PDB file of C-alpha atoms in Angstrom:
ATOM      1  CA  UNK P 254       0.000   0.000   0.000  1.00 62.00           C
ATOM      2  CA  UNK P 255       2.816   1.954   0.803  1.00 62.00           C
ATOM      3  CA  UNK P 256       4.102   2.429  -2.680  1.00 68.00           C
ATOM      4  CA  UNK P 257       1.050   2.490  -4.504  1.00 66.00           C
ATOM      5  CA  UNK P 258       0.651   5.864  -1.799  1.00 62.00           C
ATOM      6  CA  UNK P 259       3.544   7.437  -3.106  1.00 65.00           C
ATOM      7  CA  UNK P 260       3.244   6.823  -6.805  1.00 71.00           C
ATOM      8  CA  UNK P 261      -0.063   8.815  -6.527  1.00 71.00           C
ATOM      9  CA  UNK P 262       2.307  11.723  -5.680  1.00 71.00           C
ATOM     10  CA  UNK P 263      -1.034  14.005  -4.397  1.00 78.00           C
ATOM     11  CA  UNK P 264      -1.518  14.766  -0.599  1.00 83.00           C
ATOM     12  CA  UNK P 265      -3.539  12.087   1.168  1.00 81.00           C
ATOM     13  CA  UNK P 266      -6.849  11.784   3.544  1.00 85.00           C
ATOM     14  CA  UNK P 267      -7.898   8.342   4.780  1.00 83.00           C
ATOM     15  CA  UNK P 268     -10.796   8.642   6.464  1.00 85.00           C
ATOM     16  CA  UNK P 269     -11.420   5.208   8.989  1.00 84.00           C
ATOM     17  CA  UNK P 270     -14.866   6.223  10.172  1.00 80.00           C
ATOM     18  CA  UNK P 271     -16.299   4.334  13.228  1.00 75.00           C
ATOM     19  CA  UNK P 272     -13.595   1.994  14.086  1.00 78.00           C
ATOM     20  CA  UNK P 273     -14.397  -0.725  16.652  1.00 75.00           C
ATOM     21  CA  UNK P 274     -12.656  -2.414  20.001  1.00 74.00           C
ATOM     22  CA  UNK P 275     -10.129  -4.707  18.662  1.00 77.00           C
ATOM     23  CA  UNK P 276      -9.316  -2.971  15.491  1.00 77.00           C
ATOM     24  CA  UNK P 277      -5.724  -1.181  16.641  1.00 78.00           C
ATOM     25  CA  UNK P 278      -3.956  -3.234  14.108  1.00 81.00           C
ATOM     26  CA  UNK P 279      -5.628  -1.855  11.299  1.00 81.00           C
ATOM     27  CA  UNK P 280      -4.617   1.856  12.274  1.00 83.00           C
ATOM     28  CA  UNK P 281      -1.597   0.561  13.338  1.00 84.00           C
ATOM     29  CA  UNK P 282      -0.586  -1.228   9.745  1.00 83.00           C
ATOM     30  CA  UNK P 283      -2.132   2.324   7.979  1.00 83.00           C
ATOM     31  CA  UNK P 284       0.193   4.172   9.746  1.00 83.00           C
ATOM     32  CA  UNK P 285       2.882   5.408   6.921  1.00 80.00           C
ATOM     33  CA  UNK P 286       5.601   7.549   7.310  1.00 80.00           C
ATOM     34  CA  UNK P 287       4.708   9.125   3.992  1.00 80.00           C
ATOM     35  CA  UNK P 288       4.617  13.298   3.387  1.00 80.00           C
ATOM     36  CA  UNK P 289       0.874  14.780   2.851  1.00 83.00           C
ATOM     37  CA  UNK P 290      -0.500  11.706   3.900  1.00 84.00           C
ATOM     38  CA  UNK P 291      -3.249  11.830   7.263  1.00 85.00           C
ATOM     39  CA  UNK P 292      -5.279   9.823   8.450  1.00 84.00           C
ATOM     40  CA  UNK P 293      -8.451  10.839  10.278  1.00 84.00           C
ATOM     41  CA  UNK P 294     -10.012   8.178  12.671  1.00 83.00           C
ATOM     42  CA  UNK P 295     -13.220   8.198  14.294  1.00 80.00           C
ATOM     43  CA  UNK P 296     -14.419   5.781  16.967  1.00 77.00           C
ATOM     44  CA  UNK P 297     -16.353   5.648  20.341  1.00 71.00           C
ATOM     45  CA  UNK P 298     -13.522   5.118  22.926  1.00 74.00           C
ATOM     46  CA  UNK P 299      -9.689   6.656  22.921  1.00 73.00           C
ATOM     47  CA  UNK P 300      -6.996   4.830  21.611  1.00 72.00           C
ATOM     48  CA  UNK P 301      -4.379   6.975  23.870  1.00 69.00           C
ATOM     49  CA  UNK P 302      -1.269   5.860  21.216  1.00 70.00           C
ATOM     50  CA  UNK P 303      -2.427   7.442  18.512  1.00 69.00           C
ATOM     51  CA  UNK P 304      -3.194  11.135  19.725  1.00 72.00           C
ATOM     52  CA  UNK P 305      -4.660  13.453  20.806  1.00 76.00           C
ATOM     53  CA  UNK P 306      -8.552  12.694  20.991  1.00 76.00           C
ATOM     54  CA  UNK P 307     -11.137  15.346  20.294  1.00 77.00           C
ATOM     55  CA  UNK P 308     -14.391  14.518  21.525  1.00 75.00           C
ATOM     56  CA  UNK P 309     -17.354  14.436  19.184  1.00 73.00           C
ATOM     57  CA  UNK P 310     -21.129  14.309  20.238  1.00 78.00           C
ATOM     58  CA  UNK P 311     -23.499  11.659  18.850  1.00 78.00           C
ATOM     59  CA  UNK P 312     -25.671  12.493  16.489  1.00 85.00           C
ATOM     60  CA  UNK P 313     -29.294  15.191  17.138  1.00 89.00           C
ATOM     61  CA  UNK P 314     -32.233  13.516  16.843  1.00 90.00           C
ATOM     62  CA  UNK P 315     -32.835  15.855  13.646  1.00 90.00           C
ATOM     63  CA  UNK P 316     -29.440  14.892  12.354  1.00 90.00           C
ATOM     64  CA  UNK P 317     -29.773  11.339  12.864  1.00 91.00           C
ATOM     65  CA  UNK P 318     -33.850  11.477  11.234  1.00 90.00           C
ATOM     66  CA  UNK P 319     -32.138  13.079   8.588  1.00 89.00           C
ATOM     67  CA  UNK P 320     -30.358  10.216   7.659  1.00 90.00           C
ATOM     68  CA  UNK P 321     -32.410   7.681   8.479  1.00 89.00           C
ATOM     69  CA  UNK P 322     -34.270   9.327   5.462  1.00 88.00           C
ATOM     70  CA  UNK P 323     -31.649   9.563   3.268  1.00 89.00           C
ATOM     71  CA  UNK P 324     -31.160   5.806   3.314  1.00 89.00           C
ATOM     72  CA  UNK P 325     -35.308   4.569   3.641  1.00 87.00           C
ATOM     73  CA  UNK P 326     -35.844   6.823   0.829  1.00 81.00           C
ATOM     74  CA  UNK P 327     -38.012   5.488  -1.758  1.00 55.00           C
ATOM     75  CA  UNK P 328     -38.377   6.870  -5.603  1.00 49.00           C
ATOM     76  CA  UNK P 329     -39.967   9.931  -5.610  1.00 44.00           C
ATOM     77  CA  UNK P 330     -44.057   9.832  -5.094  1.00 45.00           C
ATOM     78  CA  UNK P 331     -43.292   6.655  -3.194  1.00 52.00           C
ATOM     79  CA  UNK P 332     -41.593   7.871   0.152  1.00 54.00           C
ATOM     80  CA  UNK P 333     -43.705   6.344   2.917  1.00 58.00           C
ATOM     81  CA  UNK P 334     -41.785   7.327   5.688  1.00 60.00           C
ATOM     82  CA  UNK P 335     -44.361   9.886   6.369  1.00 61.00           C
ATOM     83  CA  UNK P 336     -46.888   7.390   6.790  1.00 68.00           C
ATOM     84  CA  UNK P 337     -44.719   5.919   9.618  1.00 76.00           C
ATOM     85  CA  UNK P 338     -43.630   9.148  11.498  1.00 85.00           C
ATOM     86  CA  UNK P 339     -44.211   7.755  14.505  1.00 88.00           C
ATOM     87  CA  UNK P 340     -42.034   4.922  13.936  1.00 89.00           C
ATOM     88  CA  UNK P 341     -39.270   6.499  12.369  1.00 89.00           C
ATOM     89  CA  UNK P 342     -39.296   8.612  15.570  1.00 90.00           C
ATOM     90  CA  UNK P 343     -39.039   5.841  17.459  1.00 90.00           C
ATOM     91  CA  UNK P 344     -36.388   4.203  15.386  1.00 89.00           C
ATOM     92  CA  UNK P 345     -34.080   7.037  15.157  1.00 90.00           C
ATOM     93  CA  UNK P 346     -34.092   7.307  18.918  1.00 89.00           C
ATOM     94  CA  UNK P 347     -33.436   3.647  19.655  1.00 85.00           C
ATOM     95  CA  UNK P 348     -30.741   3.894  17.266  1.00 81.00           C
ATOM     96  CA  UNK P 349     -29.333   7.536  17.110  1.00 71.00           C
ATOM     97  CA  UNK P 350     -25.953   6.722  17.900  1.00 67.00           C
ATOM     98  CA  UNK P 351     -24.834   4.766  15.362  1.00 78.00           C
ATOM     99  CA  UNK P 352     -24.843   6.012  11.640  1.00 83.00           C
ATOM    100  CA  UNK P 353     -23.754   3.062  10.517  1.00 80.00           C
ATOM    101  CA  UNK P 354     -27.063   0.607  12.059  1.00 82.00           C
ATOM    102  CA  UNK P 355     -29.285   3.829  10.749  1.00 87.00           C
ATOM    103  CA  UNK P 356     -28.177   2.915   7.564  1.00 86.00           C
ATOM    104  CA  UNK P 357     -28.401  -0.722   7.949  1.00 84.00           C
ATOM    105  CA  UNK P 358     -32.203   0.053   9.467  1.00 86.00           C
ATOM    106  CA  UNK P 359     -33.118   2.786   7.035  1.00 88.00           C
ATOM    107  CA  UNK P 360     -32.059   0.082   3.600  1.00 87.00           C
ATOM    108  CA  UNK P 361     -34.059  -2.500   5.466  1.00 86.00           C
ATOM    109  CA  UNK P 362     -37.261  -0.933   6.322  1.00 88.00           C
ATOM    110  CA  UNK P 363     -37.209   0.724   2.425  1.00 87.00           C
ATOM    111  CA  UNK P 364     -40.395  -0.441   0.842  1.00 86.00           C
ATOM    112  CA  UNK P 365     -41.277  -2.435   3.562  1.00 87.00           C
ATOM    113  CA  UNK P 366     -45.354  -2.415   5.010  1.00 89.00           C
ATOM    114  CA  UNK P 367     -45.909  -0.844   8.310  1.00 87.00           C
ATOM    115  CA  UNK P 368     -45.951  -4.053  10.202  1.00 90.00           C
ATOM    116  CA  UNK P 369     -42.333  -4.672   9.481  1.00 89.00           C
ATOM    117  CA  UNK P 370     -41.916  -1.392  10.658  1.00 89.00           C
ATOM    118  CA  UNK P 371     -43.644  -1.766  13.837  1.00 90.00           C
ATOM    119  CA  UNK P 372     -42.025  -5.274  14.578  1.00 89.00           C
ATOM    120  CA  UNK P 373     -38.684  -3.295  14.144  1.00 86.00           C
ATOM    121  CA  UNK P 374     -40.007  -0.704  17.091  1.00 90.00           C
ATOM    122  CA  UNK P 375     -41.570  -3.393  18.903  1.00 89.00           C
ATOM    123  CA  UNK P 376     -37.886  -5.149  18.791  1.00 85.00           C
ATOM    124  CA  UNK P 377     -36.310  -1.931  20.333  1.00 85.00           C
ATOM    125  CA  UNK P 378     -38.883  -1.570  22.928  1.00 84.00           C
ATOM    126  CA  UNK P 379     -37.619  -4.971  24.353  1.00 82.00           C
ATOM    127  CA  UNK P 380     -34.517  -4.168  24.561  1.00 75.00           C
ATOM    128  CA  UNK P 381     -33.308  -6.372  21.137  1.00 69.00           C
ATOM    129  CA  UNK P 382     -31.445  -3.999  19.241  1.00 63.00           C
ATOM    130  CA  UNK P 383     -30.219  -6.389  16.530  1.00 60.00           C
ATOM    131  CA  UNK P 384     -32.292  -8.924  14.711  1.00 60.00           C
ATOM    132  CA  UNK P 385     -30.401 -11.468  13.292  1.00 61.00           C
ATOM    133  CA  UNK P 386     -30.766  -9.942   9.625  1.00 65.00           C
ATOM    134  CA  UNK P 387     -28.678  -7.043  11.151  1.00 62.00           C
ATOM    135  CA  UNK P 388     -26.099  -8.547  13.166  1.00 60.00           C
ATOM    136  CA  UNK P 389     -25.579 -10.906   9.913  1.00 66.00           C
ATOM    137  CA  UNK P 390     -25.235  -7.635   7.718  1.00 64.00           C
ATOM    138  CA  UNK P 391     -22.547  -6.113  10.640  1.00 62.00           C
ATOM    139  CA  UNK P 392     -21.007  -9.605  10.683  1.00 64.00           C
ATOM    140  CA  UNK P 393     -20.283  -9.269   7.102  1.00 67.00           C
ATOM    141  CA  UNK P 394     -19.198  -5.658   7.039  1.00 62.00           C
ATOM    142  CA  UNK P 395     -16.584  -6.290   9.760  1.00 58.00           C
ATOM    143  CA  UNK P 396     -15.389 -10.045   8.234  1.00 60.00           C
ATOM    144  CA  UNK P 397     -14.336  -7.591   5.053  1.00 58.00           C
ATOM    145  CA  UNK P 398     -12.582  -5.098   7.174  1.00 53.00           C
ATOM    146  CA  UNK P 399     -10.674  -7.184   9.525  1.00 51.00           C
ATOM    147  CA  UNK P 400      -9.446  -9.078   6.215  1.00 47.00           C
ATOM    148  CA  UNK P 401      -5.552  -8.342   5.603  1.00 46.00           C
ATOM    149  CA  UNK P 402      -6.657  -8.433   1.861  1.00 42.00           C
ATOM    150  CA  UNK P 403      -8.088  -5.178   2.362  1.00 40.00           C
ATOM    151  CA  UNK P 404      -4.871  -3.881   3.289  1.00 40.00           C
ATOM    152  CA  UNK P 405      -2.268  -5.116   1.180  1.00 33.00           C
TER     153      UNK P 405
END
């Protein structure tokens, strides 16, 4: 990765956004002493080796409705999330922290009937904040990143 960073020749961002217990070696094998080349790390905890940490809030509720929407959208005449304000109220609370399970949430419930919809609330009101659809959508997500494919 290294070279293929410095034949590009341009100034470099990488961007790790919400990086996960257990995941130092990643940043750790990203880590190039290479000039104009940053990397910018987000994640919920400190990782005290790698800098200074500066604090971010979780999302607003209007932030995190916001892109809930983005991702439930439907094609336009057939957005139905106003049908199910209620719900995606509910939703976006139980899940407001986490951008990435918004997504995963919002892509699921597209096009779906209100019952679906409610089951999903009716999940978070017990406390079950994954169903197994999710967690095997996360699974797969972090299988790919924690490959060392990826970063070769």
């Amino acid at each position: 990765m290294e070279i293929l960073l410095r034949c590009i020749g341009e100034p470099i961002l990488l961007v790790l956004d919400d990086v996960w217990p257990g995941s130092q070696y990643i940043i750790e094998k990203l880590k190039l002493p290479l000039p104009d080349y940053k990397m910018l790390v987000t994640l919920r905890f400190a990782f005290q080796r790698f800098g200074n940490p500066y604090p971010l809030e979780s999302l607003t509720t209007e932030y995190a409705t916001t892109l809930f929407h983005h991702f439930v959208s439907q094609p336009a005449g057939n957005d139905n999330t106003i049908e199910h304000k209620d719900l995606v109220e509910k939703i976006v609370k139980g899940y407001a922290g986490f951008p990435l399970v918004l997504k995963l949430v919002g892509r699921s419930l597209s096009g779906q009937p209100p019952v679906i919809w409610q089951d999903r609330v009716m999940d978070l009101s017990k406390g079950n904040f994954f169903d197994a659809e999710l967690l095997d959508k996360l699974e797969q997500l972090l299988d790919v990143l924690g490959t060392e494919d990826i970063i070769k």
